[in-house]
mmCIF file of C-alpha atoms and ligand atoms in Angstrom:
data_model
loop_
_atom_site.group_PDB
_atom_site.id
_atom_site.type_symbol
_atom_site.label_atom_id
_atom_site.label_comp_id
_atom_site.label_asym_id
_atom_site.label_seq_id
_atom_site.Cartn_x
_atom_site.Cartn_y
_atom_site.Cartn_z
ATOM 1 C CA MET A 125 -8.793 -17.357 -19.095
ATOM 2 C CA SER A 126 -5.422 -15.506 -19.376
ATOM 3 C CA MET A 127 -4.280 -13.169 -16.846
ATOM 4 C CA THR A 128 -5.198 -10.210 -18.907
ATOM 5 C CA GLU A 129 -8.612 -11.098 -19.507
ATOM 6 C CA ILE A 130 -9.191 -11.703 -16.070
ATOM 7 C CA LEU A 131 -7.542 -8.618 -15.106
ATOM 8 C CA ARG A 132 -9.655 -6.771 -17.691
ATOM 9 C CA LYS A 133 -13.211 -7.983 -16.359
ATOM 10 C CA ALA A 134 -12.130 -7.268 -12.875
ATOM 11 C CA MET A 135 -11.430 -3.566 -13.432
ATOM 12 C CA GLU A 136 -14.834 -3.291 -15.758
ATOM 13 C CA ALA A 137 -16.545 -4.231 -12.687
ATOM 14 C CA GLN A 138 -14.308 -1.544 -11.042
ATOM 15 C CA GLY A 139 -15.297 1.042 -13.680
ATOM 16 C CA ILE A 140 -12.007 1.451 -15.025
ATOM 17 C CA ALA A 141 -10.733 0.695 -18.626
ATOM 18 C CA LEU A 142 -7.197 -0.429 -19.034
ATOM 19 C CA SER A 143 -5.241 1.258 -21.966
ATOM 20 C CA SER A 144 -3.423 -1.305 -23.951
ATOM 21 C CA GLU A 145 -0.093 0.127 -22.910
ATOM 22 C CA GLN A 146 -1.265 -0.697 -18.953
ATOM 23 C CA GLU A 147 -2.113 -4.139 -19.835
ATOM 24 C CA ASN A 148 0.850 -4.994 -21.295
ATOM 25 C CA GLN A 149 2.433 -3.663 -18.204
ATOM 26 C CA PHE A 150 0.716 -5.774 -16.228
ATOM 27 C CA GLU A 151 1.792 -8.831 -18.442
ATOM 28 C CA ILE A 152 5.336 -7.978 -18.089
ATOM 29 C CA PHE A 153 4.561 -7.545 -14.114
ATOM 30 C CA PHE A 154 2.934 -11.063 -14.097
ATOM 31 C CA GLU A 155 6.015 -12.446 -15.761
ATOM 32 C CA ALA A 156 8.246 -10.856 -13.544
ATOM 33 C CA LEU A 157 6.392 -12.095 -10.593
ATOM 34 C CA LYS A 158 6.264 -15.653 -12.119
ATOM 35 C CA GLU A 159 10.008 -15.737 -12.742
ATOM 36 C CA THR A 160 11.394 -14.377 -9.375
ATOM 37 C CA GLY A 161 8.745 -16.015 -7.417
ATOM 38 C CA ALA A 162 9.860 -19.605 -8.940
ATOM 39 C CA HIS A 163 13.089 -19.322 -6.765
ATOM 40 C CA THR A 164 12.669 -16.651 -4.168
ATOM 41 C CA ASN A 165 9.902 -15.828 -1.101
ATOM 42 C CA LEU A 166 8.006 -13.378 -2.978
ATOM 43 C CA THR A 167 4.217 -13.916 -2.722
ATOM 44 C CA ALA A 168 1.948 -17.105 -2.213
ATOM 45 C CA ILE A 169 -0.099 -16.065 -5.115
ATOM 46 C CA LEU A 170 1.548 -16.709 -8.538
ATOM 47 C CA ASP A 171 -1.591 -18.076 -10.741
ATOM 48 C CA GLU A 172 -3.341 -16.117 -13.378
ATOM 49 C CA ALA A 173 -6.624 -15.366 -11.550
ATOM 50 C CA GLY A 174 -4.958 -15.111 -8.093
ATOM 51 C CA VAL A 175 -2.534 -12.142 -9.603
ATOM 52 C CA ALA A 176 -5.340 -10.793 -11.294
ATOM 53 C CA GLU A 177 -7.857 -10.240 -8.941
ATOM 54 C CA LYS A 178 -6.062 -10.616 -5.488
ATOM 55 C CA HIS A 179 -2.881 -8.701 -6.616
ATOM 56 C CA PHE A 180 -3.720 -6.088 -9.309
ATOM 57 C CA ALA A 181 -7.126 -5.199 -9.136
ATOM 58 C CA ASP A 182 -7.216 -5.164 -5.330
ATOM 59 C CA SER A 183 -4.472 -2.823 -5.339
ATOM 60 C CA LEU A 184 -6.405 -0.198 -7.594
ATOM 61 C CA LEU A 185 -9.536 -0.201 -5.285
ATOM 62 C CA PRO A 186 -8.505 3.305 -3.965
ATOM 63 C CA ILE A 187 -8.810 4.704 -7.618
ATOM 64 C CA SER A 188 -12.123 3.459 -8.283
ATOM 65 C CA MET A 189 -13.265 4.391 -4.970
ATOM 66 C CA ASN A 190 -11.871 7.918 -6.030
ATOM 67 C CA LEU A 191 -9.833 8.286 -2.940
ATOM 68 C CA ILE A 192 -7.067 8.783 -4.967
ATOM 69 C CA ARG A 193 -6.882 11.740 -7.649
ATOM 70 C CA GLY A 194 -3.685 10.628 -9.271
ATOM 71 C CA ASP A 195 -1.255 13.546 -8.372
ATOM 72 C CA GLU A 196 -0.156 12.689 -5.115
ATOM 73 C CA LYS A 197 2.826 12.228 -3.318
ATOM 74 C CA VAL A 198 2.130 8.810 -1.985
ATOM 75 C CA ILE A 199 4.219 6.145 -0.036
ATOM 76 C CA ASP A 200 3.275 2.439 0.285
ATOM 77 C CA VAL A 201 4.353 0.718 3.424
ATOM 78 C CA GLY A 202 5.839 -2.794 3.491
ATOM 79 C CA SER A 203 5.007 -3.174 -0.443
ATOM 80 C CA GLY A 204 6.494 -6.728 -0.397
ATOM 81 C CA ALA A 205 6.740 -7.627 -4.194
ATOM 82 C CA GLY A 206 5.217 -4.351 -4.983
ATOM 83 C CA PHE A 207 1.675 -4.150 -3.764
ATOM 84 C CA PRO A 208 -0.473 -1.829 -4.059
ATOM 85 C CA GLY A 209 2.493 0.654 -4.802
ATOM 86 C CA LEU A 210 3.152 -0.470 -8.281
ATOM 87 C CA PRO A 211 -0.355 -1.010 -9.977
ATOM 88 C CA LEU A 212 -1.057 2.301 -8.478
ATOM 89 C CA LYS A 213 1.454 3.850 -10.298
ATOM 90 C CA ILE A 214 0.701 2.113 -13.793
ATOM 91 C CA VAL A 215 -2.713 3.141 -13.707
ATOM 92 C CA CYS A 216 -1.982 6.346 -12.383
ATOM 93 C CA PRO A 217 1.507 7.613 -13.730
ATOM 94 C CA GLY A 218 0.897 11.282 -12.461
ATOM 95 C CA LEU A 219 1.328 9.985 -8.881
ATOM 96 C CA ASP A 220 4.817 10.683 -6.893
ATOM 97 C CA MET A 221 5.119 7.052 -5.618
ATOM 98 C CA THR A 222 7.690 5.591 -3.143
ATOM 99 C CA LEU A 223 7.367 2.136 -1.961
ATOM 100 C CA LEU A 224 9.135 1.159 1.381
ATOM 101 C CA GLU A 225 10.179 -2.385 2.182
ATOM 102 C CA ALA A 226 12.111 -3.815 4.800
ATOM 103 C CA THR A 227 13.188 -7.010 3.017
ATOM 104 C CA GLY A 228 16.343 -6.682 0.603
ATOM 105 C CA LYS A 229 15.349 -9.088 -1.525
ATOM 106 C CA LYS A 230 11.811 -8.028 -2.475
ATOM 107 C CA ALA A 231 13.114 -4.327 -2.512
ATOM 108 C CA ALA A 232 15.640 -5.817 -5.196
ATOM 109 C CA PHE A 233 12.406 -7.196 -6.974
ATOM 110 C CA ILE A 234 10.470 -4.077 -6.794
ATOM 111 C CA GLU A 235 13.230 -2.161 -8.490
ATOM 112 C CA ALA A 236 13.944 -4.713 -11.240
ATOM 113 C CA ALA A 237 10.224 -4.877 -11.973
ATOM 114 C CA ALA A 238 9.927 -0.995 -12.206
ATOM 115 C CA LYS A 239 12.687 -1.066 -14.582
ATOM 116 C CA ARG A 240 10.805 -3.459 -16.745
ATOM 117 C CA LEU A 241 7.626 -1.600 -16.667
ATOM 118 C CA ASP A 242 9.323 1.298 -17.468
ATOM 119 C CA VAL A 243 7.707 3.188 -14.380
ATOM 120 C CA ASN A 244 9.427 5.999 -12.328
ATOM 121 C CA ILE A 245 8.965 5.359 -8.526
ATOM 122 C CA HIS A 246 11.365 5.920 -5.297
ATOM 123 C CA LEU A 247 12.192 2.705 -3.786
ATOM 124 C CA ILE A 248 13.231 2.872 -0.183
ATOM 125 C CA ASN A 249 15.141 -0.487 1.391
ATOM 126 C CA GLY A 250 14.126 0.208 5.053
ATOM 127 C CA ARG A 251 11.972 0.155 8.204
ATOM 128 C CA ALA A 252 8.761 2.399 8.309
ATOM 129 C CA GLU A 253 9.178 3.337 11.866
ATOM 130 C CA GLU A 254 13.098 4.392 11.351
ATOM 131 C CA ILE A 255 12.555 6.170 7.923
ATOM 132 C CA ALA A 256 9.501 8.000 9.510
ATOM 133 C CA ARG A 257 12.115 9.678 11.819
ATOM 134 C CA SER A 258 14.309 11.272 8.575
ATOM 135 C CA GLU A 259 13.488 14.978 7.610
ATOM 136 C CA ASN A 260 12.820 14.332 3.939
ATOM 137 C CA ALA A 261 10.070 11.706 4.758
ATOM 138 C CA ARG A 262 8.381 12.881 8.127
ATOM 139 C CA MET A 263 5.081 14.162 7.475
ATOM 140 C CA CYS A 264 6.006 14.820 3.766
ATOM 141 C CA TYR A 265 3.503 12.779 1.900
ATOM 142 C CA ASP A 266 -0.190 13.278 0.910
ATOM 143 C CA ILE A 267 -1.336 9.646 1.000
ATOM 144 C CA CYS A 268 0.071 6.813 2.948
ATOM 145 C CA VAL A 269 -1.137 3.149 1.665
ATOM 146 C CA SER A 270 -0.521 -0.012 3.197
ATOM 147 C CA ARG A 271 -1.707 -4.069 2.821
ATOM 148 C CA ALA A 272 -1.538 -6.945 4.867
ATOM 149 C CA VAL A 273 1.583 -5.444 7.062
ATOM 150 C CA ALA A 274 0.278 -5.756 10.413
ATOM 151 C CA ARG A 275 -2.979 -5.348 12.465
ATOM 152 C CA LEU A 276 -4.397 -1.502 12.325
ATOM 153 C CA ASN A 277 -3.311 -0.396 15.779
ATOM 154 C CA VAL A 278 0.317 -1.376 15.014
ATOM 155 C CA LEU A 279 -0.059 -0.371 11.563
ATOM 156 C CA LEU A 280 -1.173 3.370 12.119
ATOM 157 C CA GLU A 281 2.008 4.022 14.367
ATOM 158 C CA LEU A 282 4.076 2.589 11.385
ATOM 159 C CA CYS A 283 1.921 4.598 8.690
ATOM 160 C CA ALA A 284 1.553 7.707 10.605
ATOM 161 C CA GLY A 285 4.854 9.489 10.654
ATOM 162 C CA PHE A 286 4.621 9.847 6.786
ATOM 163 C CA VAL A 287 1.310 11.945 6.250
ATOM 164 C CA ARG A 288 1.488 15.604 6.308
ATOM 165 C CA VAL A 289 -1.447 17.372 8.171
ATOM 166 C CA GLY A 290 -4.692 16.917 5.891
ATOM 167 C CA GLY A 291 -2.982 14.008 4.273
ATOM 168 C CA ARG A 292 -4.281 10.412 4.685
ATOM 169 C CA VAL A 293 -3.505 6.695 5.826
ATOM 170 C CA MET A 294 -5.524 4.336 3.585
ATOM 171 C CA ALA A 295 -5.117 0.595 5.171
ATOM 172 C CA TYR A 296 -6.289 -2.142 3.010
ATOM 173 C CA LYS A 297 -8.049 -4.572 5.179
ATOM 174 C CA GLY A 298 -10.442 -7.447 4.968
ATOM 175 C CA GLU A 299 -14.004 -8.277 6.498
ATOM 176 C CA LYS A 300 -12.771 -7.875 10.128
ATOM 177 C CA ALA A 301 -11.975 -4.110 9.345
ATOM 178 C CA ALA A 302 -14.764 -2.729 11.716
ATOM 179 C CA GLU A 303 -13.447 -4.550 14.834
ATOM 180 C CA GLU A 304 -9.993 -3.816 13.729
ATOM 181 C CA VAL A 305 -10.868 0.220 13.765
ATOM 182 C CA LYS A 306 -12.399 -0.179 17.116
ATOM 183 C CA GLU A 307 -9.335 -1.712 18.440
ATOM 184 C CA ALA A 308 -7.240 1.296 17.013
ATOM 185 C CA ALA A 309 -9.312 4.294 18.193
ATOM 186 C CA SER A 310 -6.510 4.940 20.966
ATOM 187 C CA ALA A 311 -3.700 4.713 18.560
ATOM 188 C CA ALA A 312 -5.211 6.813 16.193
ATOM 189 C CA LYS A 313 -5.978 9.627 18.857
ATOM 190 C CA ALA A 314 -2.491 9.353 20.152
ATOM 191 C CA LEU A 315 -0.833 9.615 16.541
ATOM 192 C CA GLY A 316 -3.219 12.923 15.621
ATOM 193 C CA LEU A 317 -5.143 10.682 13.196
ATOM 194 C CA LYS A 318 -9.053 11.117 12.576
ATOM 195 C CA TYR A 319 -11.114 8.469 11.505
ATOM 196 C CA ILE A 320 -12.516 9.088 8.367
ATOM 197 C CA GLY A 321 -14.571 6.061 7.074
ATOM 198 C CA THR A 322 -14.520 2.566 5.979
ATOM 199 C CA TYR A 323 -14.897 1.520 2.036
ATOM 200 C CA PRO A 324 -15.907 -1.727 1.048
ATOM 201 C CA ASP A 325 -15.156 -3.366 -2.563
ATOM 202 C CA THR A 326 -18.162 -4.650 -4.129
ATOM 203 C CA LEU A 327 -17.175 -8.483 -3.496
ATOM 204 C CA GLY A 328 -17.192 -8.183 0.211
ATOM 205 C CA MET A 329 -13.596 -9.021 0.086
ATOM 206 C CA THR A 330 -11.350 -6.006 0.848
ATOM 207 C CA GLN A 331 -11.985 -2.485 3.060
ATOM 208 C CA ILE A 332 -10.019 0.651 2.624
ATOM 209 C CA VAL A 333 -9.865 2.064 6.097
ATOM 210 C CA VAL A 334 -8.917 5.873 5.779
ATOM 211 C CA TYR A 335 -7.618 8.378 8.544
ATOM 212 C CA GLU A 336 -6.645 11.674 8.163
ATOM 213 C CA ARG A 337 -4.088 13.552 9.823
ATOM 214 C CA ILE A 338 -5.838 16.534 11.882
ATOM 215 C CA GLU A 339 -2.567 17.609 14.121
ATOM 216 C CA LYS A 340 1.454 17.293 13.958
ATOM 217 C CA LEU A 341 2.856 14.166 15.042
ATOM 218 C CA ARG A 342 4.213 14.230 18.710
ATOM 219 C CA GLU A 343 7.946 13.794 18.436
ATOM 220 C CA VAL A 344 7.990 10.360 20.369
ATOM 221 C CA TYR A 345 6.301 8.779 17.510
ATOM 222 C CA PRO A 346 7.003 6.166 15.954
ATOM 223 C CA ARG A 347 8.549 4.385 18.563
ATOM 224 C CA LYS A 348 11.008 1.632 18.494
ATOM 225 C CA PHE A 349 9.555 -1.586 16.673
ATOM 226 C CA SER A 350 9.934 -3.844 19.943
ATOM 227 C CA ASN A 351 7.989 -0.692 21.832
ATOM 228 C CA ILE A 352 5.266 -0.392 19.343
ATOM 229 C CA LYS A 353 4.571 -4.204 19.382
ATOM 230 C CA LYS A 354 4.739 -4.372 23.300
ATOM 231 C CA LYS A 355 3.046 -1.281 24.088
ATOM 232 C CA VAL A 356 0.003 -1.017 21.483
ATOM 233 C CA LEU A 357 -1.043 2.335 21.647
HETATM 234 N N1 SAH B 655 2.044 -5.187 0.697
HETATM 235 C C1 SAH B 655 2.172 -6.306 0.258
HETATM 236 C C2 SAH B 655 3.411 -7.061 0.907
HETATM 237 C C3 SAH B 655 2.833 -7.587 2.456
HETATM 238 S S1 SAH B 655 3.714 -8.495 3.171
HETATM 239 C C4 SAH B 655 1.106 -6.998 -0.316
HETATM 240 O O1 SAH B 655 0.016 -6.835 0.122
HETATM 241 O O2 SAH B 655 1.373 -8.219 -0.848
HETATM 242 C C5 SAH B 655 4.497 -7.594 4.550
HETATM 243 C C6 SAH B 655 5.403 -6.738 3.873
HETATM 244 O O3 SAH B 655 5.831 -5.848 4.844
HETATM 245 C C7 SAH B 655 6.767 -7.745 4.133
HETATM 246 O O4 SAH B 655 7.456 -7.646 2.761
HETATM 247 C C8 SAH B 655 7.682 -7.294 4.735
HETATM 248 O O5 SAH B 655 9.064 -7.106 4.573
HETATM 249 C C9 SAH B 655 7.172 -5.839 5.022
HETATM 250 N N2 SAH B 655 7.134 -4.996 6.572
HETATM 251 C C10 SAH B 655 6.833 -5.530 7.367
HETATM 252 N N3 SAH B 655 7.261 -4.684 8.371
HETATM 253 C C11 SAH B 655 7.723 -3.379 8.116
HETATM 254 C C12 SAH B 655 8.126 -2.377 8.324
HETATM 255 N N4 SAH B 655 8.224 -1.900 9.725
HETATM 256 N N5 SAH B 655 8.788 -1.473 7.661
HETATM 257 C C13 SAH B 655 9.022 -1.599 6.372
HETATM 258 N N6 SAH B 655 8.470 -3.016 5.835
HETATM 259 C C14 SAH B 655 7.829 -3.945 6.683
#
């Protein structure tokens, strides 16, 4: 089966019908991943089924779970080759989407891919814990998404700085999500976040863990990365 056919099936299972334009964009994205991925360390997954299911369809889960409406200001922390930020923007063009990535080569790929896909995103090549201290990013977003960046107790400190009071952090996690949620309880409290719930996909692969900001973030957070790692909240 072609990448597009596999993606179409996976999206049908999520109750989302892609337009032919969107399918075309995912095809272009797949081509770009293969081209750049052949010579640059972008992602380990480059085959048809892997990209369609583990990258594209997986990225889109918050939409089918009704966790994203489609008009929010969103930041994707540690996007790598553009996940989940670019697929979310393709399917919900009304999102005001920022992708944040620390590695220059990956950020360059995101920028080139967005151009080829003809989607308008903001790209920041930097580190979350530093960018979250700047005035035009701190507590400025409705939603912060992040996939495969760090364990939840560390990830919450990297993401917490971006969301406004009432805004949400959505972490893509695997089957051990519940364990990580428990482990991150004290971090969430210190960061002014309230645990809302965990939303599993139908295959039991990915679970989206959701927190909401209930008070302003204390000035001390986020700390330097060395301290985040050394003294986990
Ligand atoms: N979210 C993507 C990539 C996961 S790999 C996916 O699911 O496929 C983790 C990525 O996060 C790497 O590209 C790494 O450079 C980036 N990253 C790790 N720590 C970061 C930080 N503190 N700030 C910004 N990016 C970070």
